[in-house]
Short mmCIF file of C-alpha atoms and ligand atoms in Angstrom, two decimals:
data_model
loop_
_atom_site.label_atom_id
_atom_site.label_comp_id
_atom_site.label_asym_id
_atom_site.label_seq_id
_atom_site.Cartn_x
_atom_site.Cartn_y
_atom_site.Cartn_z
CA MET P 1 68.84 71.03 45.83
CA SER P 2 70.62 69.09 44.01
CA ILE P 3 70.79 71.11 40.19
CA GLU P 4 70.33 68.18 38.16
CA ARG P 5 66.41 68.22 39.02
CA PRO P 6 63.54 71.15 39.46
CA TYR P 7 62.27 72.18 42.56
CA VAL P 8 59.60 69.55 43.57
CA ILE P 9 56.49 70.10 45.73
CA LEU P 10 53.87 66.98 46.47
CA ASN P 11 50.35 68.61 46.85
CA ALA P 12 47.62 66.84 48.04
CA ALA P 13 44.28 66.95 49.10
CA VAL P 14 43.24 64.04 51.92
CA THR P 15 40.93 63.30 54.46
CA ALA P 16 41.21 62.98 58.15
CA ASP P 17 42.25 59.40 57.60
CA GLY P 18 44.90 60.36 55.21
CA LYS P 19 42.88 59.09 51.99
CA THR P 20 43.26 60.81 48.71
CA ASP P 21 39.66 59.04 47.33
CA THR P 22 37.07 56.32 48.27
CA ILE P 23 37.19 52.68 47.76
CA ALA P 24 35.48 53.21 44.93
CA ARG P 25 38.45 55.43 43.32
CA GLN P 26 36.45 57.55 41.01
CA GLY P 27 38.38 60.50 41.79
CA ALA P 28 36.29 61.87 44.81
CA ALA P 29 36.29 65.79 45.37
CA ILE P 30 38.19 66.38 48.52
CA SER P 31 39.09 70.37 48.27
CA SER P 32 37.06 73.29 49.80
CA PRO P 33 36.59 76.01 47.52
CA LEU P 34 39.66 77.86 48.86
CA ASP P 35 41.66 74.91 48.70
CA LEU P 36 41.14 74.38 44.77
CA ALA P 37 41.90 78.09 44.53
CA ARG P 38 45.35 77.37 46.54
CA VAL P 39 45.69 74.59 44.51
CA ASP P 40 45.33 76.88 40.93
CA ARG P 41 47.84 79.78 42.12
CA LEU P 42 50.19 76.73 42.95
CA ARG P 43 49.80 75.43 39.37
CA ALA P 44 50.20 78.90 37.82
CA GLY P 45 53.37 79.32 39.93
CA SER P 46 55.27 75.63 38.32
CA ASP P 47 56.73 75.02 35.01
CA ALA P 48 55.11 71.44 34.88
CA ILE P 49 52.60 69.70 36.50
CA MET P 50 53.25 65.72 37.10
CA VAL P 51 50.92 62.65 37.92
CA GLY P 52 51.34 59.20 38.43
CA GLY P 53 50.12 56.31 35.63
CA ARG P 54 47.04 54.88 37.84
CA THR P 55 45.86 58.89 38.53
CA LEU P 56 46.17 59.79 34.70
CA LEU P 57 44.45 56.52 33.16
CA GLY P 58 42.27 56.82 35.88
CA ASP P 59 40.81 60.38 36.67
CA ASP P 60 42.18 61.76 33.00
CA PRO P 61 43.03 65.24 34.85
CA ARG P 62 42.75 68.12 33.09
CA LEU P 63 46.14 69.86 34.72
CA ILE P 64 45.18 73.08 33.50
CA VAL P 65 45.29 76.55 35.16
CA LYS P 66 41.85 77.42 35.94
CA THR P 67 41.50 81.15 36.41
CA GLU P 68 41.83 83.25 33.47
CA ALA P 69 43.64 86.10 35.50
CA LEU P 70 46.54 83.39 36.25
CA ARG P 71 46.59 82.45 32.79
CA ALA P 72 46.80 85.64 31.94
CA GLU P 73 49.45 86.48 34.62
CA ARG P 74 51.56 83.87 33.29
CA ARG P 75 50.87 85.24 29.93
CA ALA P 76 52.10 88.55 30.46
CA ARG P 77 55.50 87.03 32.40
CA GLY P 78 56.06 85.52 29.02
CA LEU P 79 55.10 81.98 29.71
CA ASP P 80 52.71 79.59 28.39
CA GLU P 81 49.68 80.24 29.86
CA ASN P 82 49.53 76.05 31.35
CA PRO P 83 52.46 74.86 32.60
CA ILE P 84 53.26 71.57 30.99
CA LYS P 85 51.41 68.53 31.77
CA VAL P 86 53.43 65.34 32.82
CA GLY P 87 52.30 61.98 33.13
CA VAL P 88 54.06 58.80 34.52
CA VAL P 89 52.72 55.68 33.20
CA THR P 90 54.22 52.13 32.82
CA ASN P 91 52.17 51.11 30.09
CA ALA P 92 50.29 54.25 27.96
CA ASN P 93 48.15 52.07 25.99
CA ALA P 94 45.40 52.68 27.40
CA LEU P 95 46.11 56.39 27.23
CA ARG P 96 42.93 57.63 25.65
CA LEU P 97 43.69 60.39 22.67
CA ASP P 98 40.20 62.40 23.18
CA GLY P 99 40.75 62.23 26.59
CA ARG P 100 41.34 65.31 29.46
CA PHE P 101 44.83 65.33 29.73
CA MET P 102 45.08 64.82 25.78
CA THR P 103 42.74 67.70 24.74
CA PHE P 104 42.77 70.41 27.26
CA GLY P 105 44.98 73.27 26.83
CA PRO P 106 47.15 74.58 25.39
CA ALA P 107 49.70 72.92 27.11
CA ARG P 108 52.90 71.32 26.19
CA ARG P 109 52.58 67.93 27.29
CA ILE P 110 55.56 65.05 28.02
CA VAL P 111 54.37 61.04 28.61
CA PHE P 112 57.47 59.16 30.49
CA THR P 113 56.80 55.48 29.92
CA THR P 114 58.83 52.28 29.68
CA ASP P 115 59.32 49.52 26.35
CA GLN P 116 55.45 48.34 27.81
CA THR P 117 53.82 50.83 25.70
CA ASP P 118 53.29 49.50 22.39
CA GLN P 119 55.25 51.68 19.36
CA ALA P 120 51.97 51.98 17.84
CA GLN P 121 50.60 54.03 20.60
CA VAL P 122 54.59 55.80 20.94
CA GLU P 123 53.49 57.06 17.16
CA ARG P 124 49.94 58.03 17.56
CA LEU P 125 51.02 59.81 20.51
CA ARG P 126 53.39 61.71 18.70
CA GLU P 127 51.34 62.19 16.08
CA ARG P 128 49.34 64.29 17.98
CA GLU P 129 52.45 66.42 19.48
CA ILE P 130 52.83 64.60 22.66
CA GLU P 131 56.14 63.88 24.03
CA VAL P 132 56.86 60.65 24.54
CA VAL P 133 60.06 59.57 26.78
CA VAL P 134 60.95 56.02 27.36
CA LEU P 135 62.67 55.19 30.22
CA GLY P 136 63.03 51.90 31.29
CA ALA P 137 61.66 48.41 30.99
CA GLN P 138 59.71 47.93 34.57
CA ARG P 139 59.00 51.25 35.89
CA VAL P 140 59.99 54.66 34.57
CA ASP P 141 63.20 56.12 35.63
CA LEU P 142 61.81 59.04 38.18
CA THR P 143 65.77 60.47 38.74
CA ALA P 144 66.01 60.50 34.52
CA ALA P 145 62.68 61.65 34.13
CA LEU P 146 63.27 64.40 36.39
CA HIS P 147 66.51 64.98 35.05
CA TYR P 148 64.96 65.55 31.18
CA LEU P 149 62.21 68.22 32.92
CA LYS P 150 64.99 70.01 34.19
CA GLN P 151 66.87 69.99 30.60
CA ALA P 152 63.27 71.25 29.37
CA GLY P 153 63.79 74.24 31.76
CA VAL P 154 61.30 72.93 34.57
CA GLN P 155 62.88 75.13 37.85
CA HIS P 156 59.69 74.25 39.88
CA LEU P 157 58.00 71.02 39.17
CA LEU P 158 54.00 70.71 41.09
CA VAL P 159 53.49 67.04 41.44
CA GLU P 160 49.77 65.95 42.02
CA GLY P 161 50.01 62.42 43.12
CA GLY P 162 49.05 59.58 43.02
CA GLY P 163 50.28 57.75 46.36
CA VAL P 164 52.52 55.26 44.14
CA LEU P 165 54.22 58.20 42.85
CA ASN P 166 54.58 60.00 45.79
CA ALA P 167 56.27 57.02 47.79
CA GLU P 168 58.71 56.53 45.00
CA LEU P 169 59.72 60.19 44.83
CA LEU P 170 60.11 60.69 48.80
CA ARG P 171 62.05 57.11 48.83
CA LYS P 172 64.39 58.40 46.11
CA ASN P 173 64.55 61.90 47.77
CA LEU P 174 63.45 63.74 45.27
CA VAL P 175 60.82 66.26 47.03
CA ASP P 176 61.37 69.54 48.64
CA GLU P 177 57.73 70.54 49.92
CA ILE P 178 54.99 68.80 51.09
CA HIS P 179 51.53 70.97 51.00
CA LEU P 180 48.61 68.83 52.41
CA TYR P 181 45.16 69.68 52.44
CA ILE P 182 43.62 67.96 55.32
CA ALA P 183 39.65 67.93 54.93
CA PRO P 184 37.33 67.56 57.74
CA LEU P 185 36.41 64.06 56.20
CA ILE P 186 36.39 60.51 57.10
CA PHE P 187 36.19 58.07 53.82
CA GLY P 188 37.96 54.60 55.62
CA GLY P 189 38.47 51.66 53.68
CA VAL P 190 41.46 49.41 53.31
CA SER P 191 41.67 49.84 49.66
CA ALA P 192 41.17 53.22 49.84
CA PRO P 193 44.10 55.25 48.10
CA THR P 194 46.36 57.06 50.96
CA PHE P 195 49.05 60.05 49.96
CA VAL P 196 51.85 57.76 50.25
CA SER P 197 51.21 54.42 49.51
CA GLY P 198 54.08 51.90 48.03
CA ASP P 199 55.90 49.69 50.52
CA GLY P 200 56.57 51.68 53.15
CA TRP P 201 58.98 52.01 55.98
CA LEU P 202 59.15 50.42 59.12
CA ARG P 203 59.22 52.95 62.30
CA ASP P 204 63.00 53.21 62.71
CA GLU P 205 63.33 53.90 58.74
CA ALA P 206 60.23 56.42 58.64
CA LEU P 207 60.65 59.19 56.75
CA GLN P 208 60.95 62.80 59.02
CA LEU P 209 59.33 66.07 58.19
CA GLN P 210 59.85 69.28 59.00
CA LEU P 211 56.77 71.50 59.96
CA ALA P 212 56.71 74.93 57.91
CA ALA P 213 53.91 76.38 58.20
CA VAL P 214 50.06 75.41 59.29
CA GLU P 215 47.08 77.51 58.06
CA ARG P 216 43.00 77.24 58.24
CA VAL P 217 41.40 76.91 54.91
CA ASP P 218 37.63 77.09 54.74
CA ASP P 219 36.85 74.33 57.24
CA GLY P 220 40.01 72.54 56.67
CA ILE P 221 43.73 72.99 57.57
CA VAL P 222 47.31 73.20 54.85
CA VAL P 223 50.00 71.97 56.13
CA HIS P 224 53.69 72.48 54.84
CA TYR P 225 55.97 69.97 55.54
CA VAL P 226 59.86 70.05 54.08
CA PRO P 227 61.47 66.39 54.07
CA GLN P 228 64.51 65.77 55.98
CA THR P 229 67.29 64.19 54.43
CA VAL P 230 69.36 62.19 56.22
N1 NAP D 1 43.21 63.64 46.60
C1 NAP D 1 44.27 63.70 45.77
O1 NAP D 1 44.91 64.86 46.02
C2 NAP D 1 44.46 63.02 44.52
C3 NAP D 1 45.72 63.40 43.87
C4 NAP D 1 46.05 62.50 42.82
C5 NAP D 1 45.36 61.58 42.76
N2 NAP D 1 44.26 60.79 43.63
C6 NAP D 1 43.94 59.39 43.87
O2 NAP D 1 44.78 58.27 43.95
C7 NAP D 1 44.66 56.99 43.15
C8 NAP D 1 45.56 56.56 42.69
O3 NAP D 1 46.60 56.47 42.87
P1 NAP D 1 47.86 55.46 43.03
O4 NAP D 1 48.90 55.51 44.27
O5 NAP D 1 46.66 54.17 42.81
O6 NAP D 1 48.95 55.50 41.58
P2 NAP D 1 49.64 57.02 40.75
O7 NAP D 1 50.38 57.08 41.81
O8 NAP D 1 48.62 57.84 40.32
O9 NAP D 1 50.12 55.84 39.81
C9 NAP D 1 51.18 55.03 39.93
C10 NAP D 1 51.15 54.35 38.42
O10 NAP D 1 52.30 55.04 37.88
C11 NAP D 1 53.23 53.80 37.20
N3 NAP D 1 54.33 54.22 37.42
C12 NAP D 1 55.60 54.14 36.29
N4 NAP D 1 56.60 54.61 36.70
C13 NAP D 1 56.51 54.41 38.01
C14 NAP D 1 57.36 54.83 39.29
N5 NAP D 1 58.69 55.02 38.98
N6 NAP D 1 57.27 55.52 40.51
C15 NAP D 1 56.17 55.33 40.43
N7 NAP D 1 54.93 54.92 39.74
C16 NAP D 1 55.11 54.68 38.12
C17 NAP D 1 52.58 52.87 37.91
O11 NAP D 1 51.74 51.90 36.79
P3 NAP D 1 52.05 50.26 37.01
O12 NAP D 1 51.05 49.99 38.19
O13 NAP D 1 51.02 50.16 35.74
O14 NAP D 1 53.17 49.86 36.74
C18 NAP D 1 52.29 53.11 39.41
O15 NAP D 1 51.26 52.01 39.88
C19 NAP D 1 42.91 57.76 42.27
O16 NAP D 1 42.11 57.01 43.18
C20 NAP D 1 43.14 59.15 42.27
O17 NAP D 1 41.67 60.10 42.33
C21 NAP D 1 43.93 61.70 44.77
#
């Protein structure tokens, strides 16, 4: 692992056909109760939780530790009760100031964005104590974003999708582990999002993963992979 970035875990809940949502793209529930508890522990063990722009604007996730006992454990360790919430969004003009990402907490919040976000919105967000970091013109520079997080004290970063952000992090070799809950469900649909999207790789260039662990969780399985860097 490079010392210039945090240790990065990608976590997602997918269907048996690899979908992370239905064609309706309304943040369909996929995790089982035990898997939700697993994710909460993963969150509690992280210094920051990152999501991509479409997840942030579409799902408006809370990104907090849900279990009081886990929050208390963090406080006992001298940590904030919730990890830092991080959004990566090309254009943050539509980020709702009264949304869940903004209001659930307490939590430090960082939004990485580009020049495409209006200065007036940047100021509105900063007035609400959001750290807005402009990193790029077309897309957020993820290497710079991870470097920023490391400088901010983030040792362990949990990335909770979506597929475009996951693809970009994998393409740049910025991922240390992948945790997938595979639910006994099929959503189908060409336009339904998958765990990794982006431009894709041809077979010869496919990313190689090492299988690290498999565990049964409720009626699904959790698989841990380690990406192999060439
Ligand atoms: N089941 C699960 O575990 C899970 C978890 C998370 C999300 N989801 C689902 O996934 C769907 C959203 O995922 P998604 O793949 O469409 O989008 P996403 O990965 O959440 O967001 C990607 C967007 O972030 C912006 N971005 C800016 N800089 C970027 C960079 N360097 N690399 C990558 N993205 C960058 C881009 O916005 P622009 O296109 O505007 O430039 C990009 O399209 C939703 O349906 C959500 O419910 C499921």
